[in-house]
JSON list of C-alpha atoms in Angstrom, two decimals:
[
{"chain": "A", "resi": 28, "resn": "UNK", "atom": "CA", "xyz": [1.37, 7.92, -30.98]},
{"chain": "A", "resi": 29, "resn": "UNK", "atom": "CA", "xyz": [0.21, 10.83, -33.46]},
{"chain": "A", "resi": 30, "resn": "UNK", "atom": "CA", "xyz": [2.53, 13.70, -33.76]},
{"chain": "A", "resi": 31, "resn": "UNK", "atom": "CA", "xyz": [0.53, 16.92, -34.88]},
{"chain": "A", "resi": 32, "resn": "UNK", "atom": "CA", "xyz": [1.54, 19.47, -37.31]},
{"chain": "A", "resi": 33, "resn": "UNK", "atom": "CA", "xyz": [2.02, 22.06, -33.85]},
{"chain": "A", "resi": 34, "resn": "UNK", "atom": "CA", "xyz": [4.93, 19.35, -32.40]},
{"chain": "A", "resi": 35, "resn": "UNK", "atom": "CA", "xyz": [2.57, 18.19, -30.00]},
{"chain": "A", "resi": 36, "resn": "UNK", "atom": "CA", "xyz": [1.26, 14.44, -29.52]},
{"chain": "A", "resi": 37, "resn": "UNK", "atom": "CA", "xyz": [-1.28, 12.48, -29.38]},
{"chain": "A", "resi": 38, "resn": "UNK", "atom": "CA", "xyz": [-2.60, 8.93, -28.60]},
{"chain": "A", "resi": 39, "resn": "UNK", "atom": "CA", "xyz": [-4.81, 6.92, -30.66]},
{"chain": "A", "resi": 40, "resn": "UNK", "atom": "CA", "xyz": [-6.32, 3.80, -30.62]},
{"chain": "A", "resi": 41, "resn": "UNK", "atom": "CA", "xyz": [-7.28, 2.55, -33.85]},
{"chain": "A", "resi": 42, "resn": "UNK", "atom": "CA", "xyz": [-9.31, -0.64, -34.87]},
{"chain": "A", "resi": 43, "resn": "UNK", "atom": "CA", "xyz": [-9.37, -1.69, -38.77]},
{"chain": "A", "resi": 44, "resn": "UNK", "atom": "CA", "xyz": [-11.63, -4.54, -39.93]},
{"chain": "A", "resi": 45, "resn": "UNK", "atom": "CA", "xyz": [-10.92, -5.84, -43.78]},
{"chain": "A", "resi": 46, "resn": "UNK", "atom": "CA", "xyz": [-14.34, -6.22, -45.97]},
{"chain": "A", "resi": 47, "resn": "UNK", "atom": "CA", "xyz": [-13.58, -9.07, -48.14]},
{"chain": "A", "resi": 48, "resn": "UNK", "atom": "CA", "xyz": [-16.49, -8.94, -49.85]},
{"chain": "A", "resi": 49, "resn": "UNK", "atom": "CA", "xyz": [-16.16, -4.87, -50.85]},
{"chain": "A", "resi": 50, "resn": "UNK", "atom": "CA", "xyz": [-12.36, -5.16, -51.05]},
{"chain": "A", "resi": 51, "resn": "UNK", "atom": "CA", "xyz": [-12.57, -1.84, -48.41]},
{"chain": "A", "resi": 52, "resn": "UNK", "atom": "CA", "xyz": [-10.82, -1.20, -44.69]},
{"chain": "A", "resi": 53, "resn": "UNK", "atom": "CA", "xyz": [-13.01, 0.51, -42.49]},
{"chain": "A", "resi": 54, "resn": "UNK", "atom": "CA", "xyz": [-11.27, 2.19, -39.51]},
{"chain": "A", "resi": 55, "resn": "UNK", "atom": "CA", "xyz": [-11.83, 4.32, -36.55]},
{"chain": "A", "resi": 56, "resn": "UNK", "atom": "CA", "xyz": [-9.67, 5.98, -34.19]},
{"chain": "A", "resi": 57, "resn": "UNK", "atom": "CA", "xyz": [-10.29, 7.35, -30.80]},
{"chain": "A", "resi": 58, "resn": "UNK", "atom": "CA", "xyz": [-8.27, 10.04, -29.25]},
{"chain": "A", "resi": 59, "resn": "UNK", "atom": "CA", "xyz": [-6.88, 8.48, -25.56]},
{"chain": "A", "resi": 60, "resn": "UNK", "atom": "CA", "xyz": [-4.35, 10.56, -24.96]},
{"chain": "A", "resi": 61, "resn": "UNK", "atom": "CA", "xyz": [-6.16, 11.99, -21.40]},
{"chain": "A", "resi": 62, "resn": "UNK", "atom": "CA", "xyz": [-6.16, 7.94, -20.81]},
{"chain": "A", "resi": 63, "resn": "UNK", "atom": "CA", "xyz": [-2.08, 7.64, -21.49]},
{"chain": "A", "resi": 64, "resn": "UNK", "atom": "CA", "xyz": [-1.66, 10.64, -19.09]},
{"chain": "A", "resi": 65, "resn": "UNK", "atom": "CA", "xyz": [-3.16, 9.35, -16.91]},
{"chain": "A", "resi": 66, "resn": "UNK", "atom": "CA", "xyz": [-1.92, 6.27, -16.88]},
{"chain": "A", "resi": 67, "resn": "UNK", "atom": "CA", "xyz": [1.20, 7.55, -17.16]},
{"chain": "A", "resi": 68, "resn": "UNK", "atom": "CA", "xyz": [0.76, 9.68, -13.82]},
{"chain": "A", "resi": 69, "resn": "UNK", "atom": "CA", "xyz": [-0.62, 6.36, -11.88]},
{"chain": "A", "resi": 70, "resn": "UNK", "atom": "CA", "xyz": [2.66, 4.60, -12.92]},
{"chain": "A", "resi": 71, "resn": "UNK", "atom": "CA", "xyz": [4.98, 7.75, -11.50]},
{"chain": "A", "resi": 72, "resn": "UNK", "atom": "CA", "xyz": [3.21, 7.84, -7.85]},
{"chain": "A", "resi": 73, "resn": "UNK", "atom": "CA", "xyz": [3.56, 4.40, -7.80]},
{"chain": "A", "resi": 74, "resn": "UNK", "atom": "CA", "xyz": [6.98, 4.19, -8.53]},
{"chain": "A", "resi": 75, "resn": "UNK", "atom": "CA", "xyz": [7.81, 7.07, -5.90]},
{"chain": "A", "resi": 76, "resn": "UNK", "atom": "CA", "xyz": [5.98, 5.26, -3.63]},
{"chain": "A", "resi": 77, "resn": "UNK", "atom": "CA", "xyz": [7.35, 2.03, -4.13]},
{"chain": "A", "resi": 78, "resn": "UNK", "atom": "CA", "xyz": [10.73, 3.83, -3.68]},
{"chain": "A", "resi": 79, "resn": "UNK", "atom": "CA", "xyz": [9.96, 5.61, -0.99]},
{"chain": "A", "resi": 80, "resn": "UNK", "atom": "CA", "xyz": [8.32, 2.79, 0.92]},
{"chain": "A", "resi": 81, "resn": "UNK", "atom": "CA", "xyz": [11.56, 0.58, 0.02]},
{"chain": "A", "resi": 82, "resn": "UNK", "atom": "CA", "xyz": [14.08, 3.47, 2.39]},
{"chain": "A", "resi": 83, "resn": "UNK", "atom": "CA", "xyz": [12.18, 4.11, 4.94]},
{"chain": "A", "resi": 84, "resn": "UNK", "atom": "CA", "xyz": [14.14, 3.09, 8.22]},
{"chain": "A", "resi": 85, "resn": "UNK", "atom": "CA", "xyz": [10.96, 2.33, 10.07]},
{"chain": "A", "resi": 86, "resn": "UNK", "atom": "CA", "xyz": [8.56, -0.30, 9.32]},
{"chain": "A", "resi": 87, "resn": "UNK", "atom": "CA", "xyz": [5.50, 0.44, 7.30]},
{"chain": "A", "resi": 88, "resn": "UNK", "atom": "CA", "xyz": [2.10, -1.02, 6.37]},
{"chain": "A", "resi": 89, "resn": "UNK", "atom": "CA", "xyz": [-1.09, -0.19, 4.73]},
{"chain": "A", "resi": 90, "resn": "UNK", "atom": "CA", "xyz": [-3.55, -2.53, 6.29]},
{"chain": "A", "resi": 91, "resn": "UNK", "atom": "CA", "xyz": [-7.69, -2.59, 5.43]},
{"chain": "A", "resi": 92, "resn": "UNK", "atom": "CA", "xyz": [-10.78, -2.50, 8.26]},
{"chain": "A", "resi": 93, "resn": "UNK", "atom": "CA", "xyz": [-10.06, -5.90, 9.21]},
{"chain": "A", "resi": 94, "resn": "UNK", "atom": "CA", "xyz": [-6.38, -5.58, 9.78]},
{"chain": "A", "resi": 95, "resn": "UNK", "atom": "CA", "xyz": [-5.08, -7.61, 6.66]},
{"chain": "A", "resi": 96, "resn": "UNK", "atom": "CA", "xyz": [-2.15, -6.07, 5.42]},
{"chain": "A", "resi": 97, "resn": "UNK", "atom": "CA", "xyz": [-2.06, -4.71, 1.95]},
{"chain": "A", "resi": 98, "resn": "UNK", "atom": "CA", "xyz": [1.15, -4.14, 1.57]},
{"chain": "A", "resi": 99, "resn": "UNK", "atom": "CA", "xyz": [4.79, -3.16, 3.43]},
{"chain": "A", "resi": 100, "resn": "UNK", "atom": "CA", "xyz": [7.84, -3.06, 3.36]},
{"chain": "A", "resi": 101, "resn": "UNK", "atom": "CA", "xyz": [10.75, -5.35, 4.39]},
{"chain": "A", "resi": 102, "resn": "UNK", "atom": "CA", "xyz": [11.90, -3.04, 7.33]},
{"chain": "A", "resi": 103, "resn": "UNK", "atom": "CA", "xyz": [8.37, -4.26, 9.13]},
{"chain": "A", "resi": 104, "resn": "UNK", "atom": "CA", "xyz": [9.52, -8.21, 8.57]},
{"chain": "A", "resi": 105, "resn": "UNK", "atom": "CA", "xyz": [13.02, -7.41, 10.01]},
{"chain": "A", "resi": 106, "resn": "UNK", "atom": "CA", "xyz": [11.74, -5.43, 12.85]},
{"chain": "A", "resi": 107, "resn": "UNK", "atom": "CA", "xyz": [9.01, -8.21, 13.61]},
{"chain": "A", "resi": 108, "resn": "UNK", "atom": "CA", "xyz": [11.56, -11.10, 13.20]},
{"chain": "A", "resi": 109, "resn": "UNK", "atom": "CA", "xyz": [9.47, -13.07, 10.40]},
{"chain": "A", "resi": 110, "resn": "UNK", "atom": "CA", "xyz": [9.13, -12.96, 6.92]},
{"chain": "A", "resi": 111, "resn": "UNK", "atom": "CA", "xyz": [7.10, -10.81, 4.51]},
{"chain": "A", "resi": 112, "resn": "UNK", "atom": "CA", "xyz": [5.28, -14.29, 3.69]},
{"chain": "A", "resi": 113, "resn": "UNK", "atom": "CA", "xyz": [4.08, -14.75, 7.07]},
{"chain": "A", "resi": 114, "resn": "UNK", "atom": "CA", "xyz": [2.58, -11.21, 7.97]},
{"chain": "A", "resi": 115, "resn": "UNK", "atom": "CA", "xyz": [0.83, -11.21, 4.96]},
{"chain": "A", "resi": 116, "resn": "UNK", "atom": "CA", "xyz": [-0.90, -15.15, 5.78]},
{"chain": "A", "resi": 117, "resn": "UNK", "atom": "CA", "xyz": [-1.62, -13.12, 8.52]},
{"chain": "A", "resi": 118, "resn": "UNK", "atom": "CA", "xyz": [0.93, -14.55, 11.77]},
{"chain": "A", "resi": 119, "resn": "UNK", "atom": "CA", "xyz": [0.78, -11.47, 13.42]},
{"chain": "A", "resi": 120, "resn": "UNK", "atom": "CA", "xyz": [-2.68, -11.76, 14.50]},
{"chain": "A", "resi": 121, "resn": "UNK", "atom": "CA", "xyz": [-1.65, -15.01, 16.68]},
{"chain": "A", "resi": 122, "resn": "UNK", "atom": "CA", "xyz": [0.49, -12.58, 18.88]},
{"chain": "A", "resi": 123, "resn": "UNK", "atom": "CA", "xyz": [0.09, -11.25, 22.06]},
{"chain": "A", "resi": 124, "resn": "UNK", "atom": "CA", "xyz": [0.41, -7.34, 21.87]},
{"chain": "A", "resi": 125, "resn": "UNK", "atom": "CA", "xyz": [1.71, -5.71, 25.50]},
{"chain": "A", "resi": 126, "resn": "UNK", "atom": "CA", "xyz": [1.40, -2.22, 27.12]},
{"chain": "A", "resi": 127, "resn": "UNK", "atom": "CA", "xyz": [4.23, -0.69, 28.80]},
{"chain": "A", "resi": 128, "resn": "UNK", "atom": "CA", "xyz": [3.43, -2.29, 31.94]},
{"chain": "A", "resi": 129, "resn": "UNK", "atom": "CA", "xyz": [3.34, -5.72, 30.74]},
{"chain": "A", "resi": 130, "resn": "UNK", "atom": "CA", "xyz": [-0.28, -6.43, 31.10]},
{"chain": "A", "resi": 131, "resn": "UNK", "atom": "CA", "xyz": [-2.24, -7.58, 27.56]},
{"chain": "A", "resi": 132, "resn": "UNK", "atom": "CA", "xyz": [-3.02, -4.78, 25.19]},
{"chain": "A", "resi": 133, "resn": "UNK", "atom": "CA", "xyz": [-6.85, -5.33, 24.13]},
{"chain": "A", "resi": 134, "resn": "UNK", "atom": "CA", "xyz": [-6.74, -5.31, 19.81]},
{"chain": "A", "resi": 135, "resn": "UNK", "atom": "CA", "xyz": [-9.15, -2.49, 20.17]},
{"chain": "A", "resi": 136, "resn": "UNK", "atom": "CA", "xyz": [-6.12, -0.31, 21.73]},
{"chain": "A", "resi": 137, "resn": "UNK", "atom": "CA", "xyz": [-3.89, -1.19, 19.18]},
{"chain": "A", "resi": 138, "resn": "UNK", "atom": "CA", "xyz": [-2.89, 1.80, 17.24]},
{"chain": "A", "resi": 139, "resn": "UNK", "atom": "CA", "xyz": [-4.24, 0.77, 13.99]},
{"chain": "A", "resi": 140, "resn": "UNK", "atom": "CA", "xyz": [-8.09, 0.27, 15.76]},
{"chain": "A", "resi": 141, "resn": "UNK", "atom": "CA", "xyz": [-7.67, 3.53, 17.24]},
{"chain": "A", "resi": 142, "resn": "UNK", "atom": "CA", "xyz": [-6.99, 5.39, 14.31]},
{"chain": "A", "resi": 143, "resn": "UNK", "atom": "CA", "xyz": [-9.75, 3.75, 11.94]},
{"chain": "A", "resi": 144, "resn": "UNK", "atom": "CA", "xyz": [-12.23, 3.83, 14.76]},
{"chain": "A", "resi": 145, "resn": "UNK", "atom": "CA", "xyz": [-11.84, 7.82, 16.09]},
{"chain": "A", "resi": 146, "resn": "UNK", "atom": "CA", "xyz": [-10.95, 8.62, 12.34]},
{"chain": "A", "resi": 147, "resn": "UNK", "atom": "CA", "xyz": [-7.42, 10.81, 13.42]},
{"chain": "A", "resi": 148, "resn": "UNK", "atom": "CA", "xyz": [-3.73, 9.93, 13.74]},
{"chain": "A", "resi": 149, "resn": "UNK", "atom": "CA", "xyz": [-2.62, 7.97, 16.58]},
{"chain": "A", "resi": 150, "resn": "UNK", "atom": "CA", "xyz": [1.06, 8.46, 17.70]},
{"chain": "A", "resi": 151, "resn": "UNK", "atom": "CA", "xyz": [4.06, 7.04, 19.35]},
{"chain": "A", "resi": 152, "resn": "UNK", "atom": "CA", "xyz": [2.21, 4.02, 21.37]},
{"chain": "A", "resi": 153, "resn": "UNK", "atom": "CA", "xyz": [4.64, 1.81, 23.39]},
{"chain": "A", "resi": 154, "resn": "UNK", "atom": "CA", "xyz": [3.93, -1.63, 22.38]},
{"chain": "A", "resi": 155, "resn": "UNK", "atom": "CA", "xyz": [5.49, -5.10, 23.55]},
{"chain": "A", "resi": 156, "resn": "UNK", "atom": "CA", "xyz": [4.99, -7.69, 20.97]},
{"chain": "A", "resi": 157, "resn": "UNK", "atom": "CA", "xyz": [5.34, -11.59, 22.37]},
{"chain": "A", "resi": 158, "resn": "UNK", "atom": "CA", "xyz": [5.37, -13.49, 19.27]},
{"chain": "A", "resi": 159, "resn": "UNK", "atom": "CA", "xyz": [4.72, -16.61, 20.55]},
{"chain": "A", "resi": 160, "resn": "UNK", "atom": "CA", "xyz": [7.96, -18.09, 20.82]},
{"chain": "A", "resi": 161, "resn": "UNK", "atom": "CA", "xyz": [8.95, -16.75, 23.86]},
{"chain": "A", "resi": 162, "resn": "UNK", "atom": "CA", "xyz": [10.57, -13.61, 22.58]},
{"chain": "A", "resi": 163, "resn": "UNK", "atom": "CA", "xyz": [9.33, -9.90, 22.77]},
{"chain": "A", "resi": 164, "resn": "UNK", "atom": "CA", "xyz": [9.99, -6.86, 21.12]},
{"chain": "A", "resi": 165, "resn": "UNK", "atom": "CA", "xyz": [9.15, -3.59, 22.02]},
{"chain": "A", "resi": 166, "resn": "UNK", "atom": "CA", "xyz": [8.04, -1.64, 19.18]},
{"chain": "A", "resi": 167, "resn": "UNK", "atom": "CA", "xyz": [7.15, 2.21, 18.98]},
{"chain": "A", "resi": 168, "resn": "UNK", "atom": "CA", "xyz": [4.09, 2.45, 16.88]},
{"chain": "A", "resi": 169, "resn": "UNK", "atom": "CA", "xyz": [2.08, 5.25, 14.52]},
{"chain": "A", "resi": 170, "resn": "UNK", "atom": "CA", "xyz": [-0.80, 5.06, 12.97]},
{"chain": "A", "resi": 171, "resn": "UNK", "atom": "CA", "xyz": [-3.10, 7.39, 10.68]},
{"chain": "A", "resi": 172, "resn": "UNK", "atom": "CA", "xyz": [-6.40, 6.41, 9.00]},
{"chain": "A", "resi": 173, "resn": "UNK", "atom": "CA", "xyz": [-6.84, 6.48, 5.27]},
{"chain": "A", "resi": 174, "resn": "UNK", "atom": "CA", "xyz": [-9.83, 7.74, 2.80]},
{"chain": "A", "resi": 175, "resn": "UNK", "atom": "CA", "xyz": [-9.16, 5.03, 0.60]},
{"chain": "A", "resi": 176, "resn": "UNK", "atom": "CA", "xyz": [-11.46, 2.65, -0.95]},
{"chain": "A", "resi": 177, "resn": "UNK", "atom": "CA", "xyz": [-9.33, -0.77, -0.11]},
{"chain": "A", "resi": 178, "resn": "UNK", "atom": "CA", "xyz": [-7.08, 1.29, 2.68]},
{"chain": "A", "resi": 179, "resn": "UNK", "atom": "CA", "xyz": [-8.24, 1.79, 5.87]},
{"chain": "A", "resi": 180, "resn": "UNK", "atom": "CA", "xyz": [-4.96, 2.58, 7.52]},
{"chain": "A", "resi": 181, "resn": "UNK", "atom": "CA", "xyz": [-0.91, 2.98, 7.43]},
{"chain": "A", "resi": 182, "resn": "UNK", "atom": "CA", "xyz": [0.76, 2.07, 10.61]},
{"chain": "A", "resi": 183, "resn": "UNK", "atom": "CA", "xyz": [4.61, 2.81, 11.23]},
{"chain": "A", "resi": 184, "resn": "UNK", "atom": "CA", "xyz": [6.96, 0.65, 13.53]},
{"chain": "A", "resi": 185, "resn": "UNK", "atom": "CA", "xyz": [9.95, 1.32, 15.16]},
{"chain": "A", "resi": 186, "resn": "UNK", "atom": "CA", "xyz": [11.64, -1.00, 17.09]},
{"chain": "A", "resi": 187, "resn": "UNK", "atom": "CA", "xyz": [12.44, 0.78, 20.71]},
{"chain": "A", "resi": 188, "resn": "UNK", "atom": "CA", "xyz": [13.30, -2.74, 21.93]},
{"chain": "A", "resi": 189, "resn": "UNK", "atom": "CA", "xyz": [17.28, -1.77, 23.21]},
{"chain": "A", "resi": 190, "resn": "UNK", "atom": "CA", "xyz": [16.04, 1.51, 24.60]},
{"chain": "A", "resi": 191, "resn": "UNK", "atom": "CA", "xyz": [13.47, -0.33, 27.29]}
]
């Protein structure tokens, strides 16, 4: 870090390689300051996010086209009843999704295929989720696509399971 004679600051990066032979250092610097804000910027969101993502009292996750998840948070494992290490290897595609009347929910209804498929939010869907033990939940469920390169969609679960 370069402080100039106004008080303000720069970043360089500087690389120095020793002649031996003409006893001389050549070196060159290049201004990346724009790169360190930047940077700098990336880390901030990310942290908000994280933090964010961390208090939410719902369950949330940022899942690609084919309905991987990318990441969430652990409100979505204690809602589902399993552990972040399962949903991510994926367990939650072995379930059995339900609409309100009982019958099964096709995956191209689910929330998440909605949203990525007519490109607009898709809100407050009554889902049952049998999760092949026996048990189901009823879940309340949100989704919204995303215009992301790796990020197709976020979906947001509530578990409505005392209310039915």
């Amino acid at each position: 870090r370069y402080i100039c004679k106004d008080g303000s600051s720069r970043w360089l990066s500087w690389r120095a390689i020793y002649n031996k032979q003409e006893g001389i250092t050549y070196a060159t610097a290049r201004d990346i300051t724009e790169r360190k804000k930047t940077e700098d910027a990336l880390r901030t969101g990310e942290e908000r996010w994280q933090r964010l993502f961390s208090i939410l009292p719902v369950g949330v996750s940022v899942i690609n086209e084919n309905r991987e998840i990318l990441e969430m948070n652990e409100e979505l494992a204690k809602i589902l009843g399993v552990g972040l290490e399962e949903l991510k290897k994926g367990k939650y595609r072995r379930w059995t999704y339900l609409k309100t009347d009982g019958s099964t929910m096709a995956v191209e209804e689910l929330p998440s295929e909605m949203a990525m498929r007519l490109k607009k939010n898709i809100l407050h869907v009554e889902i049952g989720v049998n999760r092949g033990d026996g048990s189901v939940i009823w879940t309340d469920v949100s989704a919204a696509p995303l215009h992301l390169p790796d990020a197709a969609c976020v979906v947001v679960t509530s578990d409505i399971t005392e209310r039915r």
